[in-house]
Structures are given as structure tokens and as C-alpha cells.
Short mmCIF file of C-alpha atoms in Angstrom, two decimals:
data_model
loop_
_atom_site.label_atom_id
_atom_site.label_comp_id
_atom_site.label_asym_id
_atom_site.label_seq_id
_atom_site.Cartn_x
_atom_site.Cartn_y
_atom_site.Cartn_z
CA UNK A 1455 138.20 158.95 52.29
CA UNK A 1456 138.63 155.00 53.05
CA UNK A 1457 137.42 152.91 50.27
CA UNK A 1458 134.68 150.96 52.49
CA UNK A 1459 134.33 148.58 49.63
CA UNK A 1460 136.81 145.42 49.25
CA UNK A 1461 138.16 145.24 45.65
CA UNK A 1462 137.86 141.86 44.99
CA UNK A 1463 133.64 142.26 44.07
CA UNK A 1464 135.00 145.09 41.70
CA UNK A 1465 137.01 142.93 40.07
CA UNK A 1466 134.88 140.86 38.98
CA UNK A 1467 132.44 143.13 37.81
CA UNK A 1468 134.93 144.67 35.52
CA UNK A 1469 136.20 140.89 34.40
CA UNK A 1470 132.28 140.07 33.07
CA UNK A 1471 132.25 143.10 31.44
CA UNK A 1472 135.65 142.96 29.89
CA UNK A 1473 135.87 140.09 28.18
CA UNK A 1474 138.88 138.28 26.73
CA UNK A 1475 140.58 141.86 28.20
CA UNK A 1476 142.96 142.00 31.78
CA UNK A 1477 142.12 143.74 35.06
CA UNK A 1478 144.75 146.36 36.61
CA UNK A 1479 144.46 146.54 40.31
CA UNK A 1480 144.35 150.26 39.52
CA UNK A 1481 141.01 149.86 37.63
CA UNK A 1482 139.46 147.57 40.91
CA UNK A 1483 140.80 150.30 42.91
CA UNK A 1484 139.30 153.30 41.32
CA UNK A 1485 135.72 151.79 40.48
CA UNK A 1486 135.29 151.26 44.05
CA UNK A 1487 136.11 154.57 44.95
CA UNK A 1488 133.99 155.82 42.47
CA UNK A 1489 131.23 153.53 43.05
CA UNK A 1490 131.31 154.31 46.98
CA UNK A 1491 131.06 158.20 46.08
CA UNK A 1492 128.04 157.53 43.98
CA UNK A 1493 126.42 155.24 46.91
CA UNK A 1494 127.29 157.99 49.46
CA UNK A 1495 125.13 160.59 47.39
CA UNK A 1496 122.42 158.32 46.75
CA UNK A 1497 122.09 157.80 50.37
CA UNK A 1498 122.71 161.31 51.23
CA UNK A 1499 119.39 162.07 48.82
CA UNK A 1500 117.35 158.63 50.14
CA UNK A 1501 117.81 160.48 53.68
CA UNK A 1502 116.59 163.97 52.88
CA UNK A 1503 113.28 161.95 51.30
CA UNK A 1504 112.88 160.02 54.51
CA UNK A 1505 113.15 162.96 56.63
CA UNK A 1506 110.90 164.60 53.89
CA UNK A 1507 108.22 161.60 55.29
CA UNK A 1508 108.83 161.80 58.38
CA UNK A 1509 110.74 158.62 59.01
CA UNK A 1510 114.48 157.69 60.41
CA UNK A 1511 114.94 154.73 58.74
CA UNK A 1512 116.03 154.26 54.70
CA UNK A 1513 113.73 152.08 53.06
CA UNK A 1514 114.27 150.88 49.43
CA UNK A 1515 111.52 153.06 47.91
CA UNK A 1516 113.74 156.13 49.04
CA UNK A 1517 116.24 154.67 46.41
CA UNK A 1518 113.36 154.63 43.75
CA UNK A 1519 113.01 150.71 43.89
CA UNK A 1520 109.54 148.73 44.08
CA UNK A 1521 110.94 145.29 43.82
CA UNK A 1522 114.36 144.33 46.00
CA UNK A 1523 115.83 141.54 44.57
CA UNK A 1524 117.82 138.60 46.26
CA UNK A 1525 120.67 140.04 48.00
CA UNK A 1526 122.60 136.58 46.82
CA UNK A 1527 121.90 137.41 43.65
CA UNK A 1528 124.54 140.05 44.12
CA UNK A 1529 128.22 140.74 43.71
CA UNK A 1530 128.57 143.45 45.70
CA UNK A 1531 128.55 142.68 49.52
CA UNK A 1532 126.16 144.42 51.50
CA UNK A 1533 128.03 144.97 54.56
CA UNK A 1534 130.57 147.28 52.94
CA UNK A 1535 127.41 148.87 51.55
CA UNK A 1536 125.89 149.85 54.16
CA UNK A 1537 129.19 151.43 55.55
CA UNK A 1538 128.92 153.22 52.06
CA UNK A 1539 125.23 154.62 52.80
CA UNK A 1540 126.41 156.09 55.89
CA UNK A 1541 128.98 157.92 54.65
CA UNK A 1542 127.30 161.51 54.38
CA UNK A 1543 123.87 161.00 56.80
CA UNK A 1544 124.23 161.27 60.05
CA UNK A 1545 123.76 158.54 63.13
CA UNK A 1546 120.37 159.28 63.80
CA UNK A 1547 119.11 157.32 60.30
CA UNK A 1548 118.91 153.55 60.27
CA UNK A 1549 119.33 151.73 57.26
CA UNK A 1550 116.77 148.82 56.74
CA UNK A 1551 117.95 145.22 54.98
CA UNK A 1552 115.94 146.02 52.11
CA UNK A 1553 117.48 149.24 51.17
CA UNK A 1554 120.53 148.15 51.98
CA UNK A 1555 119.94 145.34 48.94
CA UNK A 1556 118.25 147.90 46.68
CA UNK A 1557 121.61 150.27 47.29
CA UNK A 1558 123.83 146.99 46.10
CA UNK A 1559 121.76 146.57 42.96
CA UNK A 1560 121.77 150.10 41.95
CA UNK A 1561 125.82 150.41 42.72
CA UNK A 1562 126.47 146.84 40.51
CA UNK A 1563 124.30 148.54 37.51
CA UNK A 1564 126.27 151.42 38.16
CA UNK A 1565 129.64 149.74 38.31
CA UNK A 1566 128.35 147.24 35.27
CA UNK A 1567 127.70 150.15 32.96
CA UNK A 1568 130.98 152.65 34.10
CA UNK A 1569 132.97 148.53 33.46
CA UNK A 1570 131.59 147.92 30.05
CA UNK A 1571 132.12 151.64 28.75
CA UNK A 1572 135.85 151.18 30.52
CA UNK A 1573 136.95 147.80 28.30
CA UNK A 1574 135.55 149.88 25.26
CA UNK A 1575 138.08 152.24 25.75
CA UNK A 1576 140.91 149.76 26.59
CA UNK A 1577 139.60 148.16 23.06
CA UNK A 1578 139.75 151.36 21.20
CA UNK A 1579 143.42 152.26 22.90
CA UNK A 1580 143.93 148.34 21.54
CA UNK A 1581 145.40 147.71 25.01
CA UNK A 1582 144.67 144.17 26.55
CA UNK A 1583 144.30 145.60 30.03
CA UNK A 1584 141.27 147.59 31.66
CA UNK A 1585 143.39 150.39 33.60
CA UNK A 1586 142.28 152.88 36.07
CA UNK A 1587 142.85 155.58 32.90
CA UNK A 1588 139.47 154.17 31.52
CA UNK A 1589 137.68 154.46 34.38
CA UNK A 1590 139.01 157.77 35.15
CA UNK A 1591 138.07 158.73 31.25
CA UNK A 1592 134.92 157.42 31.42
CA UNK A 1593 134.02 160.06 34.12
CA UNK A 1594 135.70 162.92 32.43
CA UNK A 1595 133.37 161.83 29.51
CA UNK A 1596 130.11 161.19 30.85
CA UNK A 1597 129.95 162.82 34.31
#
């Protein structure tokens, strides 16, 4: 599976959560895949709602949003997002803006929470560097 999303959003969302700690490239890298898996299923489950209303297209409500928020309010970029949503539905489902945005915002909380449990365990390691072993911990933990 190609990682749809570029690393450089990760990044940073790891960095804000991290503190005074580093960033491996590793840790970017596996976030992102994890965070596009997550978004895949999410869509996958937004689709089988729409189709469950009748419609084609993904609105934000099938992501369990009332409110979208301002897409430059955002890290993540929602071009490679919607790549992400259409990972596991098929061609005949259109995406609209607005769940496009309310995808972004759920991913970021999603990569914000796996980030700041991920520095925690670099802390308790006492290593200065968030590495892809934290990430990859977290999941073994909490998944």
C-alpha cells in the first residue's frame, strides 16, 4: 500500500506533541501509514451509511460530525485525504469538500492522540527521540 499522505504534516504533528523530544523519519513514516489505514476504514464505514441512505456521495455527517471546521485550520492536507478515503470504496462514491475536512480533523485527533501517547513512551525509555518503535508500541498497546 502507497502511503497517500506526505510526511512532512506528520511531522509536525508528532513535534507539538513531543515537546523538547526529536522526530525519527521512521516515526513520520509509520504514523502516516497508520493514520491512512485508519482513514481508509472510516471511509470504508461512511460509505456503507451513505449507501444505507440512499446517497453516492460522503457527506461529513457519515463521519459522525455536525460542525466541519476550517479546513485551514488544519495540518493535514486534504488532497492526500481524499486519496486516503478512497482507498477501500469503490469509484461510484463521490466525496464532498465537507467530508473531506471532517475526515482531516478526525485523522489529526487521531494522529494527535497516537503522537502524544508515542513521546510518553520515548520519555519513559528516557530516549530524546520519538521512533517508529513508539508508534508501533502504542498500537500493540491500545489497538
Amino acid at each position: 500500500m502507497n502511503v497517500e499522505l506526505p510526511f512532512a504534516p506528520v511531522d509536525t504533528i508528532i513535534r507539538r506533541n513531543a515537546g523538547e523530544l526529536r522526530v525519527s523519519a521512521g516515526a513520520s513514516e509509520e504514523l502516516a501509514k497508520r493514520i491512512q489505514e485508519h482513514g481508509a476504514a472510516l471511509a470504508a464505514d461512511a460509505a456503507e451509511r451513505a449507501t444505507a441512505d440512499g446517497r453516492k456521495t460522503l457527506m461529513a455527517s457519515d463521519f459522525g460530525v455536525e460542525t466541519v471546521i476550517d479546513k485551514d485550520d488544519l495540518e493535514l492536507p486534504v488532497a492526500p485525504v481524499d486519496r486516503i478515503a478512497r482507498i477501500r470504496i469503490d469509484d461510484r462514491y463521490r466525496v464532498s469538500m465537507d467530508a473531506r475536512v471532517a475526515l482531516a480533523d478526525i485523522l489529526e485527533d487521531y494522529a494527535d492522540n497516537v503522537a502524544r501517547a508515542a513521546a510518553t513512551l520515548a520519555r519513559h525509555a528516557d530516549r530524546r527521540t520519538v521512533i517508529a518503535e513508539d508508534i508501533e508500541t502504542y498500537f500493540s498497546l491500545f489497538d
